[in-house]
mmCIF file of C-alpha atoms in Angstrom:
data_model
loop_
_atom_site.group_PDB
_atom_site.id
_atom_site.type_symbol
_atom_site.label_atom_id
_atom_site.label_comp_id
_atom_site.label_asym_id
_atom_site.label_seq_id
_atom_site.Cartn_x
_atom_site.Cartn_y
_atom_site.Cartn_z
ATOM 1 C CA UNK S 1 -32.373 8.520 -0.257
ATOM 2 C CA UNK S 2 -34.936 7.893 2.254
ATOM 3 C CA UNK S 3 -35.958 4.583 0.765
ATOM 4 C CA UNK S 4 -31.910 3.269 0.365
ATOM 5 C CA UNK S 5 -31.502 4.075 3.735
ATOM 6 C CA UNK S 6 -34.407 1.756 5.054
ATOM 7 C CA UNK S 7 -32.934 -0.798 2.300
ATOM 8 C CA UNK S 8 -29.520 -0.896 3.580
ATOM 9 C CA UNK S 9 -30.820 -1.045 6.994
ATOM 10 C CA UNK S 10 -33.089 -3.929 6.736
ATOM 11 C CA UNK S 11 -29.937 -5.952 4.682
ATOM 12 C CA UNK S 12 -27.722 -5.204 7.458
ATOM 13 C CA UNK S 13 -30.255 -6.469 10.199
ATOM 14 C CA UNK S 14 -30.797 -9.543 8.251
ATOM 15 C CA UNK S 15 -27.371 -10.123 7.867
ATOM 16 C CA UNK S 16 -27.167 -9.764 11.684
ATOM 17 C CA UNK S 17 -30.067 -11.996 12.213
ATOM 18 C CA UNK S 18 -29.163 -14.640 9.347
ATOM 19 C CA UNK S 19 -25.359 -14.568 9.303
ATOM 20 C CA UNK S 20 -24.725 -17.932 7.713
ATOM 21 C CA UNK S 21 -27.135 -16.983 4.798
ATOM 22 C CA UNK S 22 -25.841 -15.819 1.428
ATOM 23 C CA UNK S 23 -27.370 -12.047 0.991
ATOM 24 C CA UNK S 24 -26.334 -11.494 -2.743
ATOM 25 C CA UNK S 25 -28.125 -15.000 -3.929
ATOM 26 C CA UNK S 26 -31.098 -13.565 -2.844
ATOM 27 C CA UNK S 27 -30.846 -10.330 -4.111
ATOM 28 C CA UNK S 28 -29.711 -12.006 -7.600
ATOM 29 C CA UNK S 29 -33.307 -13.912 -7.170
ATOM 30 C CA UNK S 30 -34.914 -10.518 -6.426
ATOM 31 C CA UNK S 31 -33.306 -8.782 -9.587
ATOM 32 C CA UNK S 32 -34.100 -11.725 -12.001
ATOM 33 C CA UNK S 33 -38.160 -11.661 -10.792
ATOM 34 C CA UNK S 34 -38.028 -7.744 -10.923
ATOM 35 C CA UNK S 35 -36.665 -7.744 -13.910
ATOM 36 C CA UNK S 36 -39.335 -10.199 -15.370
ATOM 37 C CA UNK S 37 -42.405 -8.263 -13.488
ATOM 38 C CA UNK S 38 -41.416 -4.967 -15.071
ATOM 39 C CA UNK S 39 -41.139 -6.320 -18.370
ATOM 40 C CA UNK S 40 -44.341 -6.899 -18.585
ATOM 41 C CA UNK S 41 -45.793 -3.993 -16.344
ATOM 42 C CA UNK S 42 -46.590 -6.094 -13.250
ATOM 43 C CA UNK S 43 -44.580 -4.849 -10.445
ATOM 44 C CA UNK S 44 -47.076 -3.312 -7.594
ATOM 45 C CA UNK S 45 -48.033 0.219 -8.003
ATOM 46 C CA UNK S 46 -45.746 0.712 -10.810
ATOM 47 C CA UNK S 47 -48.052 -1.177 -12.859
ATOM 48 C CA UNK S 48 -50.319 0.738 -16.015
ATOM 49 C CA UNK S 49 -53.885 0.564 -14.404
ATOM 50 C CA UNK S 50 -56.957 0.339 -16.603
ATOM 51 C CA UNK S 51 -58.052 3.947 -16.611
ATOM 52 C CA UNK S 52 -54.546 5.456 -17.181
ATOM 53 C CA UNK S 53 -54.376 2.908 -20.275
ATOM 54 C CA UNK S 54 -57.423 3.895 -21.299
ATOM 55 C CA UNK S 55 -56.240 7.044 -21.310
ATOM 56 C CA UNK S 56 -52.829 6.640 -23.200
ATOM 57 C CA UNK S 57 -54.624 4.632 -25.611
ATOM 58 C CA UNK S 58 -57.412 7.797 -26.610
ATOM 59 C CA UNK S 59 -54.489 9.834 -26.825
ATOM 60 C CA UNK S 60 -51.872 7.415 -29.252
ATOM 61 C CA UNK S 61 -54.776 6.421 -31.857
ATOM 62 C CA UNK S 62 -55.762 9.945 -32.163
ATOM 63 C CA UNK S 63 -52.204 12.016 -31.766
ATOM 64 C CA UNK S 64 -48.723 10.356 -33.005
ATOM 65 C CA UNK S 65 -45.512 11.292 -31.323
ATOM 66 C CA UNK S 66 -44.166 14.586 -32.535
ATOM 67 C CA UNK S 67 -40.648 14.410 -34.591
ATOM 68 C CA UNK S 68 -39.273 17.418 -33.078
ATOM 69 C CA UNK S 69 -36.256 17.105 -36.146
ATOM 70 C CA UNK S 70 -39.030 18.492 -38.486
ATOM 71 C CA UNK S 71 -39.551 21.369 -37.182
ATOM 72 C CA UNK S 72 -37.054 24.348 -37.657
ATOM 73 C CA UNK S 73 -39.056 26.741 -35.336
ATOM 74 C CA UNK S 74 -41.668 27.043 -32.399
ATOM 75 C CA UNK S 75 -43.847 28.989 -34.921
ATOM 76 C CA UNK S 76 -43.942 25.759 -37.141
ATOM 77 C CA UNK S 77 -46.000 23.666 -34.203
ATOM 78 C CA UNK S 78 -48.785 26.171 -33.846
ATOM 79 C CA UNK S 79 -50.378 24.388 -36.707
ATOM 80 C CA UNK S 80 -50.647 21.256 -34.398
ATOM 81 C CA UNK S 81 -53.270 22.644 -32.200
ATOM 82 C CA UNK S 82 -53.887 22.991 -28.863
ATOM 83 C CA UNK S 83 -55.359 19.560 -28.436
ATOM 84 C CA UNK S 84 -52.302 17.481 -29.918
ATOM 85 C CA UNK S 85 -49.757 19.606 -28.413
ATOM 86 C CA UNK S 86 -51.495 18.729 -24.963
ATOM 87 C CA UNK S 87 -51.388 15.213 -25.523
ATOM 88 C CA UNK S 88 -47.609 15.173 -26.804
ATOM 89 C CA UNK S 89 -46.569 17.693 -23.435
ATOM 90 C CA UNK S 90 -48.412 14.828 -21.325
ATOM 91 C CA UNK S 91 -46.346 12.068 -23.047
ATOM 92 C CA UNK S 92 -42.953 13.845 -22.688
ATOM 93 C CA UNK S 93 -43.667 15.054 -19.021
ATOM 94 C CA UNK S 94 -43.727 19.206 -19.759
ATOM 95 C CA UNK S 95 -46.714 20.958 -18.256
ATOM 96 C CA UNK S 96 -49.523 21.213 -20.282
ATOM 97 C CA UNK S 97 -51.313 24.380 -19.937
ATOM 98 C CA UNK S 98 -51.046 27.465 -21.192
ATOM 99 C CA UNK S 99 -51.392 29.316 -24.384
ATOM 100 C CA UNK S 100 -50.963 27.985 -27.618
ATOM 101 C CA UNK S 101 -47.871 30.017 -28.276
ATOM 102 C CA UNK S 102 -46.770 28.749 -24.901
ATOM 103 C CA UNK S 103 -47.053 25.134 -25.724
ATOM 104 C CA UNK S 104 -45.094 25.250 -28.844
ATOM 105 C CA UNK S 105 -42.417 26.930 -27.230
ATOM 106 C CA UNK S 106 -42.585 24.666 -24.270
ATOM 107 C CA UNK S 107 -42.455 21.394 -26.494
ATOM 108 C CA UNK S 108 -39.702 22.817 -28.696
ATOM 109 C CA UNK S 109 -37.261 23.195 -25.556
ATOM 110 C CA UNK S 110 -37.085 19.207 -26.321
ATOM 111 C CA UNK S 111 -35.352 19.462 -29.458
ATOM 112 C CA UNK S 112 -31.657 17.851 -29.304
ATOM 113 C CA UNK S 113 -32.520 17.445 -25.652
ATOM 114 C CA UNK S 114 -33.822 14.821 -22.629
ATOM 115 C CA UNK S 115 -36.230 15.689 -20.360
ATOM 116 C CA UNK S 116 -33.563 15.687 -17.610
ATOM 117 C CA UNK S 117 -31.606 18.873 -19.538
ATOM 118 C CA UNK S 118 -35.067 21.105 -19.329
ATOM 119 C CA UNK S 119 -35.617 23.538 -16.697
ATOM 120 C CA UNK S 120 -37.953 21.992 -13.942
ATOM 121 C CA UNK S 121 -40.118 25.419 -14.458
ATOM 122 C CA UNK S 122 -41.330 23.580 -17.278
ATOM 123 C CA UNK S 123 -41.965 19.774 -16.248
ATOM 124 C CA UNK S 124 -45.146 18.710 -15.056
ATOM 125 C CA UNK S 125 -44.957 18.110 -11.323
ATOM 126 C CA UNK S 126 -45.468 14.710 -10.605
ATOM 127 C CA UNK S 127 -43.482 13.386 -14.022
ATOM 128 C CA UNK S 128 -41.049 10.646 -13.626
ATOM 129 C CA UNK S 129 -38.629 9.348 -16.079
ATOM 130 C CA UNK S 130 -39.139 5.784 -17.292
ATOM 131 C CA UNK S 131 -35.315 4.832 -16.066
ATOM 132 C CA UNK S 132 -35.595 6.990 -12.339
ATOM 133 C CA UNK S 133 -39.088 5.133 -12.192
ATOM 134 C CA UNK S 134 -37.430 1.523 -12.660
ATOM 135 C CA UNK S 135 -34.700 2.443 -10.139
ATOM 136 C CA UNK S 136 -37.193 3.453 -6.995
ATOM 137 C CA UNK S 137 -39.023 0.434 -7.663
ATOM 138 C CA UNK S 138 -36.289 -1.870 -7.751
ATOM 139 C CA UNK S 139 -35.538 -0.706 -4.217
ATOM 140 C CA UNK S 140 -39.456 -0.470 -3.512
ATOM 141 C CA UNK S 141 -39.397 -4.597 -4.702
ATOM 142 C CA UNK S 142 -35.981 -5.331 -2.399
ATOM 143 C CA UNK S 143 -37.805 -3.420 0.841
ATOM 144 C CA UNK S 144 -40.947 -5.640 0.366
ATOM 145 C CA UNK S 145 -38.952 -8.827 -0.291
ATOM 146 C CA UNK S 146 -37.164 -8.526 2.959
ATOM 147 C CA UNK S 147 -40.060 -7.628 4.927
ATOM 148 C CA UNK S 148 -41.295 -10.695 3.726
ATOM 149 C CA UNK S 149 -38.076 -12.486 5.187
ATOM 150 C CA UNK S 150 -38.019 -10.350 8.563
ATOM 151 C CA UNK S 151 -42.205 -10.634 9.088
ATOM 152 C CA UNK S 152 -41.811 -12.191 12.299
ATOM 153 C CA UNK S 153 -39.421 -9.596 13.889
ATOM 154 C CA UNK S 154 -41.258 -6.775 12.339
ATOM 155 C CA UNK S 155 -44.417 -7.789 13.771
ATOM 156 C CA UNK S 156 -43.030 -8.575 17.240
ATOM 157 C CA UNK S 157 -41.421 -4.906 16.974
ATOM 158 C CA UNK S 158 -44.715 -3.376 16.027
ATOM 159 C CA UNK S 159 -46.724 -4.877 18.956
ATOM 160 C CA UNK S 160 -44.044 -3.911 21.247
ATOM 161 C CA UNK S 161 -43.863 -0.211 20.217
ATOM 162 C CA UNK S 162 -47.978 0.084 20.418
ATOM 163 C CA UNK S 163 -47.819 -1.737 23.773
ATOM 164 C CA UNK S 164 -45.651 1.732 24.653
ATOM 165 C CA UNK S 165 -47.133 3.703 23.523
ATOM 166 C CA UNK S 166 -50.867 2.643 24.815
ATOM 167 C CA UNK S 167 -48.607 3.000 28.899
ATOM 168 C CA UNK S 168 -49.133 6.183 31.003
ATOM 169 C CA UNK S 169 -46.303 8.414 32.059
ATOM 170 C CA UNK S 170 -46.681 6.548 35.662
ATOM 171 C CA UNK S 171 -46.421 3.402 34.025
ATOM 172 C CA UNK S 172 -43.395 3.995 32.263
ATOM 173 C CA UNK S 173 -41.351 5.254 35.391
ATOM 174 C CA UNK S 174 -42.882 2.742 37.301
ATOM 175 C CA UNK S 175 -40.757 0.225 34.927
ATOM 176 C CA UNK S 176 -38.023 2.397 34.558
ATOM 177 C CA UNK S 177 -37.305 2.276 38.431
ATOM 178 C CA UNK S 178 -37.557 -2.132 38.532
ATOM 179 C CA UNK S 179 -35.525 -1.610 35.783
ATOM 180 C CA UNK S 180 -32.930 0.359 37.836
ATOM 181 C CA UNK S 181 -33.663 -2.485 41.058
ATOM 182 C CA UNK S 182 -33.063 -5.294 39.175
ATOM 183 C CA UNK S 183 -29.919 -3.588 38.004
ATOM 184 C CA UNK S 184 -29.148 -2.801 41.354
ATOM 185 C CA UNK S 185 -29.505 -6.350 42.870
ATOM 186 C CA UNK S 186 -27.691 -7.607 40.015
ATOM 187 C CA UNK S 187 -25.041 -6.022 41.485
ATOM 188 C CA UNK S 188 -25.142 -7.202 44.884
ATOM 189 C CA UNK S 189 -25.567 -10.665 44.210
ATOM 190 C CA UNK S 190 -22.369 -10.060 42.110
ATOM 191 C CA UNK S 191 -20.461 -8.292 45.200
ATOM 192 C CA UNK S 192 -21.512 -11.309 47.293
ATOM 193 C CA UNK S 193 -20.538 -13.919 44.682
ATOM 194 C CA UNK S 194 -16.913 -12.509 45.327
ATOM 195 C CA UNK S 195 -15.913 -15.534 47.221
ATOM 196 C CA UNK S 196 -12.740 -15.237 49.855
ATOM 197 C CA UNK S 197 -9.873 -17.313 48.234
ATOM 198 C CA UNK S 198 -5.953 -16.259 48.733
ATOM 199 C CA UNK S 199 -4.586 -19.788 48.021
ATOM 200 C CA UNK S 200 -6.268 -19.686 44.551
ATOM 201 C CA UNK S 201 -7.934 -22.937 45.012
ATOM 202 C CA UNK S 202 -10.529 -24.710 42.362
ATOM 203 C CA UNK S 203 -14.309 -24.297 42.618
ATOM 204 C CA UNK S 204 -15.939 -27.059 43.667
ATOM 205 C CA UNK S 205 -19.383 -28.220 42.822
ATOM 206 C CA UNK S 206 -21.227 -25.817 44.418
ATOM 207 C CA UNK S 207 -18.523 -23.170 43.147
ATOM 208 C CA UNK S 208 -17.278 -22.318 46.282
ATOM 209 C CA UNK S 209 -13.406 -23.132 47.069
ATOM 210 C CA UNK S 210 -12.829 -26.899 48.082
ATOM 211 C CA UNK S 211 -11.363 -27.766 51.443
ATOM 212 C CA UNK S 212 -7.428 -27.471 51.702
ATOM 213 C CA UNK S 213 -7.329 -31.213 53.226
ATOM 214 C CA UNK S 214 -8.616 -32.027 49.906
ATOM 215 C CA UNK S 215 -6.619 -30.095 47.645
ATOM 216 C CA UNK S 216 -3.531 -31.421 49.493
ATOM 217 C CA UNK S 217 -5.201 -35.183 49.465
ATOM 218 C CA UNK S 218 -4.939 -34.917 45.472
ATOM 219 C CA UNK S 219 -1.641 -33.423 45.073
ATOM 220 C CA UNK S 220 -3.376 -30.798 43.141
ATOM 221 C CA UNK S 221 -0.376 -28.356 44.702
ATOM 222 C CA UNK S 222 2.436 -30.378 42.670
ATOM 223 C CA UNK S 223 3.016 -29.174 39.291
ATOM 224 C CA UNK S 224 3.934 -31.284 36.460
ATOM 225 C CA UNK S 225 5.515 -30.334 33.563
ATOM 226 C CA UNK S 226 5.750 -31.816 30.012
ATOM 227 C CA UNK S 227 8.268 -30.581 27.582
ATOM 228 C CA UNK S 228 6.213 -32.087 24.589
ATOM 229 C CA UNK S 229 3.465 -30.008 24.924
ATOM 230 C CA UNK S 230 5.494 -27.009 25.406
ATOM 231 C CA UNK S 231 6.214 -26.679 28.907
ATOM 232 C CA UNK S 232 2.808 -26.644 30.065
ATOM 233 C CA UNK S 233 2.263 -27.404 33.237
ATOM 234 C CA UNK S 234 -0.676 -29.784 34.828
ATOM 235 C CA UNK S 235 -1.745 -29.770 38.473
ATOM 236 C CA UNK S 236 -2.347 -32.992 40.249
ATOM 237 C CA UNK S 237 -1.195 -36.787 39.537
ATOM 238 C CA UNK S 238 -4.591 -37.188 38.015
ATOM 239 C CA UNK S 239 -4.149 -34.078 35.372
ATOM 240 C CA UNK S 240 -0.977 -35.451 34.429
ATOM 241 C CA UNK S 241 -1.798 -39.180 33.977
ATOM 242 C CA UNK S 242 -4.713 -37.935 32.118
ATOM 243 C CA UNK S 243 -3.210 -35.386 29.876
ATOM 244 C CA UNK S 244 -1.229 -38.195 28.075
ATOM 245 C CA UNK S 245 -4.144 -39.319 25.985
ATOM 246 C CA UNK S 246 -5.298 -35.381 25.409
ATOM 247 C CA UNK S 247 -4.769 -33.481 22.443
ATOM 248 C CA UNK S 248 -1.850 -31.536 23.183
ATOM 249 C CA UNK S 249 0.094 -34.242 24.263
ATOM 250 C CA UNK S 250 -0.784 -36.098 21.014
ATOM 251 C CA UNK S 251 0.003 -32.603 18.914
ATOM 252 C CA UNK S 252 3.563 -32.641 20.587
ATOM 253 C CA UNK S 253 4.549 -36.394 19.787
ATOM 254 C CA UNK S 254 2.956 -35.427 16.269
ATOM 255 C CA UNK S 255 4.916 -32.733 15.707
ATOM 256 C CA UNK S 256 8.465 -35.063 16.749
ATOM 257 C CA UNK S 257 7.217 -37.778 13.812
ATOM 258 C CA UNK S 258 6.046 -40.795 16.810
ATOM 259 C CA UNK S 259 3.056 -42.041 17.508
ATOM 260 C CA UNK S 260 1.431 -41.549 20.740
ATOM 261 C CA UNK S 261 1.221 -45.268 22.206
ATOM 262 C CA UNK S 262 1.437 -46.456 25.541
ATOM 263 C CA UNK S 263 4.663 -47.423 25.204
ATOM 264 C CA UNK S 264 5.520 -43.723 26.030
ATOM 265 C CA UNK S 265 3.510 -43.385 28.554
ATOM 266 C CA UNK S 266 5.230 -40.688 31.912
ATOM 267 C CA UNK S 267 7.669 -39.783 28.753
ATOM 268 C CA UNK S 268 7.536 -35.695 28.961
ATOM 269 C CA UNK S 269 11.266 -35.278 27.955
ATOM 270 C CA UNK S 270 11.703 -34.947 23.842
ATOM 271 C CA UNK S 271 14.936 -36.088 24.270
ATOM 272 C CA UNK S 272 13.770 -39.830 26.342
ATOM 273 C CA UNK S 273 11.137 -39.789 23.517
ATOM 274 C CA UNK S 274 13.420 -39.923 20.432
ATOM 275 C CA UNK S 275 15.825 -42.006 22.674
ATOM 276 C CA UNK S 276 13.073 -44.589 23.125
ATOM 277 C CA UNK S 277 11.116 -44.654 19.648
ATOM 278 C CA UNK S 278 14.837 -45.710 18.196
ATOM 279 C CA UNK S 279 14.932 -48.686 20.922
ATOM 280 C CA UNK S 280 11.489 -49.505 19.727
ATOM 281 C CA UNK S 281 12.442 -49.472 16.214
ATOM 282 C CA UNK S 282 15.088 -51.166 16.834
ATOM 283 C CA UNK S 283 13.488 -53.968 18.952
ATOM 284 C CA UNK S 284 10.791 -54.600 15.782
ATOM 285 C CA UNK S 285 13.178 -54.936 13.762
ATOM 286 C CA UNK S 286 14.801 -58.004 16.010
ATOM 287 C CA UNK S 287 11.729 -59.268 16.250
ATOM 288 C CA UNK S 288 10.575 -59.220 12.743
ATOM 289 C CA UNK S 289 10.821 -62.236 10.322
ATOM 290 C CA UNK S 290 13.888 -62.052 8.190
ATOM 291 C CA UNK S 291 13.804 -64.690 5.310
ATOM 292 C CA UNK S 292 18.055 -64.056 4.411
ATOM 293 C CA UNK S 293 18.869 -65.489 8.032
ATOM 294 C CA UNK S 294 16.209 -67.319 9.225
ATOM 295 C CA UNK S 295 14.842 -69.234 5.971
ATOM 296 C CA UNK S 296 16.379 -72.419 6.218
ATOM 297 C CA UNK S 297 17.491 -74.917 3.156
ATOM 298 C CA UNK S 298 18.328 -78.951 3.079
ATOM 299 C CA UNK S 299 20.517 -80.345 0.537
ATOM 300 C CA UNK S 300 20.643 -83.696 -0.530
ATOM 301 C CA UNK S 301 22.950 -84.900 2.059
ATOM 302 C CA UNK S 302 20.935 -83.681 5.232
ATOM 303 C CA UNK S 303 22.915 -80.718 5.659
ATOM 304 C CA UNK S 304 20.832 -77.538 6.671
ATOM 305 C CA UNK S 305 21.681 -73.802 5.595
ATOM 306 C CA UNK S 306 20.213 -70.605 6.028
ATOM 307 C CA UNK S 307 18.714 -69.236 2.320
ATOM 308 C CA UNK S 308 22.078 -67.046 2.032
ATOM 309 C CA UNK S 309 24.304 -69.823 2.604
ATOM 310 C CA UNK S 310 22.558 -72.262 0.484
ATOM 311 C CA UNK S 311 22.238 -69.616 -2.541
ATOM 312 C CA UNK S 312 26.024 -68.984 -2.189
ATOM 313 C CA UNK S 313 27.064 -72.596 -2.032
ATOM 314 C CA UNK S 314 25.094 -73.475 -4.866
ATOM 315 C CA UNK S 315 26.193 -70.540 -6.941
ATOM 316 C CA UNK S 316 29.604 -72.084 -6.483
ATOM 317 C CA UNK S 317 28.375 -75.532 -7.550
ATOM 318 C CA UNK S 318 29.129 -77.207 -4.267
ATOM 319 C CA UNK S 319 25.731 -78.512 -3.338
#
């Protein structure tokens, strides 16, 4: 539980730290190199070292796993010996002293069973199943993959911990209390950063209220307001001549189907700026070339015709 907890944690702080990258792609990378390490017994400290190898391998070429289905009784393993039924307690994870009589009975609990259905009286203390082994150090590999990722932060919170802990109790109140000053002249400089403004008037560059002379000499106390971008309402000649070109304004004539030219320039009504993009429409169309009336046709007498008057005169054979 211990170990999932730190997991967890670290994910979550990376996540925190890292929030545009994609957690589960690396933890599918993680899984997919665990999964190849452990295959072939080469994850860190989960690995078969040399002498415990050894040691499996003097105890396979001289004892074979015991086929527990052969035997009816406990009385039918004393013939084993004390020597083999050591080695095959060892391989299964059951203790493996004791009596003779005591080690036949104590192997023949596995009959029909797992290790996991046998009394922990009778498993050797620091056994651990093959599958509970892989899951610990699949979390073991995630914690040390991380760290890897979070090295820098780590490291910075490790140096700042045994900076702490190296300060005397004087030391530490000492900071405490410009800790509590600073705090306190934060404060202050926030009380007298509460400026004296009842007409609500803007900040200037050196964020203090502007003169009134000057808010008056740009009009910035006549509201304009503009029905296409929703009634909103601009301060100031300048604000308004500006806001024309802005992206609410453009939003709003959007939204009625017209494009924002200058033509409607000073148009805030919706009604004046349907009105107008008709006339407009209407105008271009005036204006624009229009082959029917203005196409004009000679016949062979020197008589000139627009192209529907010539097409309908010579329809009826006349010219």
């Amino acid at each position: 539980k211990y170990i999932n907890d730190v997991f967890q944690y670290m994910v979550g702080f990376f996540q925190r730290r890292h929030p545009l990258a994609n957690v589960e792609d690396f933890k599918k990378q993680i899984a997919e190199e665990f999964e190849e390490k452990w295959a072939k017994d080469e994850v860190e400290g989960w690995g078969k070292t040399k002498e415990a190898s050894n040691e499996m391998e003097a105890d396979t070429i001289e004892y074979q796993p015991v086929d527990l289905s052969q035997y009816n009784s406990w009385e039918d393993l004393q013939g084993l010996g004390l020597n083999y039924l050591k080695s095959e307690l060892k391989r299964v994870g059951l203790k493996t002293g004791g009596r003779l009589e005591e080690r036949c009975k104590r192997l023949f609990l596995l009959k029909g069973k797992t290790i996991d259905q046998v009394p922990n009286k009778y498993r050797a203390k620091n056994f651990i199943s093959r599958d509970k082994a892989k899951s610990i150090a699949t979390v073991e590999y995630y914690i040390k993959y991380f760290y890897e990722l979070l090295r820098a932060q780590i490291e910075a919170t490790r140096e700042y911990i045994e900076k702490k802990l190296t300060k005397t109790y004087e030391e530490i109140q000492a900071e405490r209390e410009e800790d509590s000053d600073e705090v306190v002249s934060e404060s202050e400089e926030e009380e007298e950063g509460q400026l004296y403004n009842p007409l609500k008037l803007p900040l200037g560059w050196d964020g203090k209220p502007i003169p009134y002379w000057l808010y008056k000499l740009h009009g910035l106390n006549i509201e304009y307001k503009c029905e296409i971008c929703g009634n909103y309402s601009y301060w100031g000649p300048r604000a308004f001549s500006r806001h024309f070109n802005e992206w609410r304004h453009s939003y709003g004539m959007k939204c009625l189907g017209i494009q924002n030219t200058k033509d409607f320039e000073n148009i805030t009504l919706i009604e004046d700026a349907i009105t107008l993009n008709r006339k407009l429409k209407k105008l271009q169309q005036q204006k624009s070339w229009r082959p029917d009336e203005e196409e004009e046709f000679e016949d062979k007498d020197g008589h000139v015709y627009n192209k529907k008057t010539y097409d309908d005169l010579k329809r009826q054979g006349l010219v």
